[in-house]
Tab-separated table of C-alpha atoms in Angstrom:
chain	number	residue	atom	x	y	z
A	10	MET	CA	65.277	31.289	156.130
A	11	ALA	CA	66.130	28.334	158.331
A	12	PRO	CA	68.757	28.961	161.056
A	13	MET	CA	71.212	26.466	159.521
A	14	ALA	CA	70.898	28.006	156.031
A	15	GLU	CA	71.251	31.514	157.484
A	16	SER	CA	74.433	30.478	159.325
A	17	ALA	CA	75.942	28.984	156.156
A	18	LEU	CA	75.043	32.130	154.181
A	19	SER	CA	76.630	34.333	156.831
A	20	LYS	CA	79.861	32.303	156.744
A	21	ASN	CA	80.027	32.653	152.959
A	22	THR	CA	79.489	36.419	153.039
A	23	ASP	CA	82.031	36.838	155.869
A	24	ARG	CA	84.764	35.001	153.973
A	25	PRO	CA	86.177	38.080	152.135
A	26	PHE	CA	86.456	39.912	155.449
A	27	TRP	CA	88.356	37.033	157.061
A	28	ILE	CA	90.738	36.863	154.098
A	29	VAL	CA	91.456	40.608	154.299
A	30	ASN	CA	91.769	40.386	158.096
A	31	ALA	CA	94.285	37.550	157.796
A	32	VAL	CA	96.329	39.338	155.120
A	33	VAL	CA	96.443	42.634	157.066
A	34	SER	CA	97.309	40.863	160.315
A	35	ILE	CA	100.027	38.711	158.745
A	36	LEU	CA	101.550	41.719	156.981
A	37	ALA	CA	101.610	43.732	160.217
A	38	LEU	CA	103.157	40.867	162.179
A	39	SER	CA	105.687	40.201	159.409
A	40	LEU	CA	106.742	43.843	159.328
A	41	LEU	CA	107.199	43.910	163.097
A	42	THR	CA	109.169	40.662	163.011
A	43	TYR	CA	111.396	42.013	160.256
A	44	LEU	CA	112.076	45.293	162.067
A	45	LEU	CA	112.738	43.766	165.472
A	46	LEU	CA	114.391	40.444	164.707
A	47	ILE	CA	115.817	40.448	161.192
A	48	ARG	CA	116.697	43.949	160.004
A	49	GLN	CA	120.110	45.191	161.044
A	50	THR	CA	120.238	48.909	161.819
A	51	SER	CA	123.386	50.828	161.193
A	52	PRO	CA	124.698	53.246	163.793
A	53	GLY	CA	123.243	56.626	162.988
A	54	ASP	CA	121.797	59.654	164.625
A	55	SER	CA	120.674	58.378	168.033
A	56	ALA	CA	118.619	61.543	168.514
A	57	ALA	CA	116.424	60.774	165.485
A	58	LEU	CA	112.955	59.977	166.759
A	59	ALA	CA	114.279	59.764	170.336
A	60	PHE	CA	111.028	61.378	171.487
A	61	MET	CA	108.863	58.580	170.038
A	62	PRO	CA	108.894	56.146	172.982
A	63	ALA	CA	107.260	58.815	175.171
A	64	VAL	CA	104.741	59.622	172.436
A	65	ASN	CA	104.007	55.928	171.951
A	66	ALA	CA	103.507	55.419	175.694
A	67	THR	CA	101.081	58.342	175.629
A	68	PHE	CA	99.117	56.734	172.787
A	69	ASN	CA	98.972	53.492	174.804
A	70	ALA	CA	97.770	55.333	177.912
A	71	ILE	CA	95.113	57.192	175.917
A	72	ALA	CA	93.936	53.919	174.370
A	73	ALA	CA	93.622	52.319	177.822
A	74	VAL	CA	91.549	55.209	179.169
A	75	LEU	CA	89.337	55.260	176.072
A	76	LEU	CA	88.747	51.503	176.294
A	77	VAL	CA	87.566	51.766	179.897
A	78	LEU	CA	85.343	54.756	179.080
A	79	ALA	CA	83.887	52.849	176.102
A	80	VAL	CA	82.944	49.889	178.285
A	81	VAL	CA	81.338	52.225	180.820
A	82	ALA	CA	79.409	53.911	177.991
A	83	ILE	CA	78.031	50.667	176.567
A	84	LYS	CA	77.030	49.450	180.032
A	85	LYS	CA	75.021	52.696	180.323
A	86	LYS	CA	73.491	51.989	176.872
A	87	GLN	CA	75.242	55.053	175.411
A	88	VAL	CA	75.804	53.435	172.028
A	89	THR	CA	76.900	56.525	170.068
A	90	ARG	CA	79.391	57.472	172.768
A	91	HIS	CA	80.657	53.882	172.914
A	92	GLN	CA	81.198	53.863	169.145
A	93	ALA	CA	83.099	57.169	169.216
A	94	LEU	CA	85.266	56.016	172.119
A	95	MET	CA	86.072	52.688	170.457
A	96	LEU	CA	86.999	54.357	167.174
A	97	SER	CA	89.177	56.778	169.147
A	98	ALA	CA	90.858	53.913	171.042
A	99	PHE	CA	91.537	52.155	167.747
A	100	ALA	CA	92.934	55.376	166.272
A	101	SER	CA	95.177	55.864	169.304
A	102	SER	CA	96.448	52.287	169.083
A	103	SER	CA	96.966	52.699	165.331
A	104	LEU	CA	98.995	55.886	165.889
A	105	PHE	CA	101.010	53.966	168.471
A	106	LEU	CA	101.733	51.250	165.913
A	107	VAL	CA	102.856	53.764	163.266
A	108	GLY	CA	105.111	55.514	165.797
A	109	TYR	CA	106.451	52.207	167.051
A	110	LEU	CA	107.298	51.059	163.538
A	111	ALA	CA	108.969	54.374	162.682
A	112	TYR	CA	111.036	54.370	165.873
A	113	HIS	CA	112.195	50.782	165.487
A	114	TYR	CA	112.916	51.282	161.793
A	115	VAL	CA	115.441	53.948	162.807
A	116	HIS	CA	116.693	52.513	166.121
A	117	GLY	CA	116.182	48.766	165.901
A	118	ASP	CA	115.419	46.787	169.032
A	119	THR	CA	115.845	48.392	172.473
A	120	LYS	CA	117.727	46.304	175.022
A	121	TYR	CA	116.950	46.514	178.736
A	122	PRO	CA	120.184	47.445	180.550
A	123	GLY	CA	119.153	46.312	184.030
A	124	GLU	CA	120.168	43.106	185.756
A	125	GLY	CA	118.831	40.642	188.303
A	126	GLY	CA	115.239	40.686	189.444
A	127	ALA	CA	114.387	43.923	187.623
A	128	ARG	CA	115.499	42.369	184.329
A	129	VAL	CA	113.426	39.241	184.954
A	130	VAL	CA	110.328	41.322	185.755
A	131	TYR	CA	110.909	43.501	182.684
A	132	LEU	CA	111.323	40.494	180.392
A	133	LEU	CA	108.211	38.772	181.789
A	134	ILE	CA	106.110	41.908	181.289
A	135	LEU	CA	107.579	42.480	177.829
A	136	ALA	CA	107.003	38.865	176.787
A	137	SER	CA	103.370	38.895	177.917
A	138	HIS	CA	102.888	42.296	176.257
A	139	VAL	CA	104.313	41.118	172.929
A	140	ILE	CA	102.540	37.747	172.887
A	141	LEU	CA	99.168	39.239	173.806
A	142	SER	CA	99.548	42.110	171.326
A	143	ILE	CA	99.534	39.660	168.392
A	144	PRO	CA	95.784	38.911	168.402
A	145	VAL	CA	94.692	42.505	169.119
A	146	LEU	CA	94.635	43.724	165.506
A	147	PRO	CA	92.694	40.812	163.982
A	148	MET	CA	90.298	40.774	166.930
A	149	CYS	CA	89.742	44.541	166.670
A	150	LEU	CA	89.039	44.261	162.970
A	151	ALA	CA	86.607	41.408	163.644
A	152	ALA	CA	84.859	43.329	166.431
A	153	PHE	CA	84.426	46.362	164.179
A	154	TYR	CA	83.276	44.194	161.279
A	155	TYR	CA	80.544	42.494	163.302
A	156	ALA	CA	79.473	45.771	164.903
A	157	PHE	CA	79.101	47.357	161.448
A	158	GLN	CA	77.221	44.233	160.313
A	159	ARG	CA	74.973	44.756	163.360
A	160	ASN	CA	75.756	41.198	164.465
A	161	PHE	CA	76.024	42.130	168.122
A	162	VAL	CA	75.957	38.546	169.391
A	163	THR	CA	79.237	37.753	167.617
A	164	HIS	CA	80.586	41.245	168.330
A	165	LYS	CA	80.012	40.740	172.048
A	166	LYS	CA	81.652	37.294	172.038
A	167	ILE	CA	84.787	38.772	170.452
A	168	THR	CA	84.928	41.841	172.680
A	169	LYS	CA	84.570	39.845	175.905
A	170	LEU	CA	87.960	38.353	175.067
A	171	LEU	CA	89.402	41.368	173.221
A	172	PHE	CA	88.778	44.014	175.895
A	173	PRO	CA	90.983	42.566	178.667
A	174	ILE	CA	93.742	41.687	176.193
A	175	TRP	CA	93.742	45.107	174.517
A	176	LEU	CA	93.599	46.877	177.876
A	177	TYR	CA	96.472	44.769	179.240
A	178	VAL	CA	98.594	45.405	176.143
A	179	SER	CA	97.930	49.153	176.346
A	180	ILE	CA	98.796	49.339	180.053
A	181	THR	CA	101.869	47.136	179.814
A	182	GLY	CA	103.085	49.264	176.901
A	183	VAL	CA	103.250	52.179	179.338
A	184	VAL	CA	104.885	49.980	181.998
A	185	VAL	CA	107.559	48.779	179.547
A	186	PHE	CA	108.308	52.397	178.591
A	187	ALA	CA	108.536	53.430	182.262
A	188	MET	CA	110.841	50.528	183.100
A	189	LEU	CA	113.127	51.319	180.155
A	190	ARG	CA	113.099	55.017	180.976
A	191	SER	CA	114.037	54.383	184.618
A	192	ALA	CA	116.730	51.850	183.662
A	193	TYR	CA	118.380	54.297	181.286
A	194	GLY	CA	117.998	57.059	183.887
């Protein structure tokens, strides 16, 4: 098959994936937007799920470590190990997302109580964390899709951009937790 015809065929067979990826990503972003910006929480039991921020920070830290180990594995041509580590990092990030949604469903948005320079630093880190977290899910799904399709050229193009973003989001998730924890003392 000619390269141009093969490329057109590939785009047609990838279309269902991109539709599902878009729907899943939009639904996830919409749910987060609703929970954090629109939904009003009523005062309730402040102890309910109070442990979740620490659990969520742990999931973020685990994801960061697994991502680094996965990159080391693939550089050493340890493909099976790389696959297991990437699936584990995705699972850890997915568990973070479920915990995050549950916590914010109960508690609503968490406000940073600090002032001055600490508040500015916190808000800058939080803003970069939130903005960069938006493309992680669709990029992860695309990276997995192309890996399972054995299209490693496209997989590698996606992961060269995805890895630093996902790692940054995972690390800054821990930093945001630590800053909130220290501000609330």
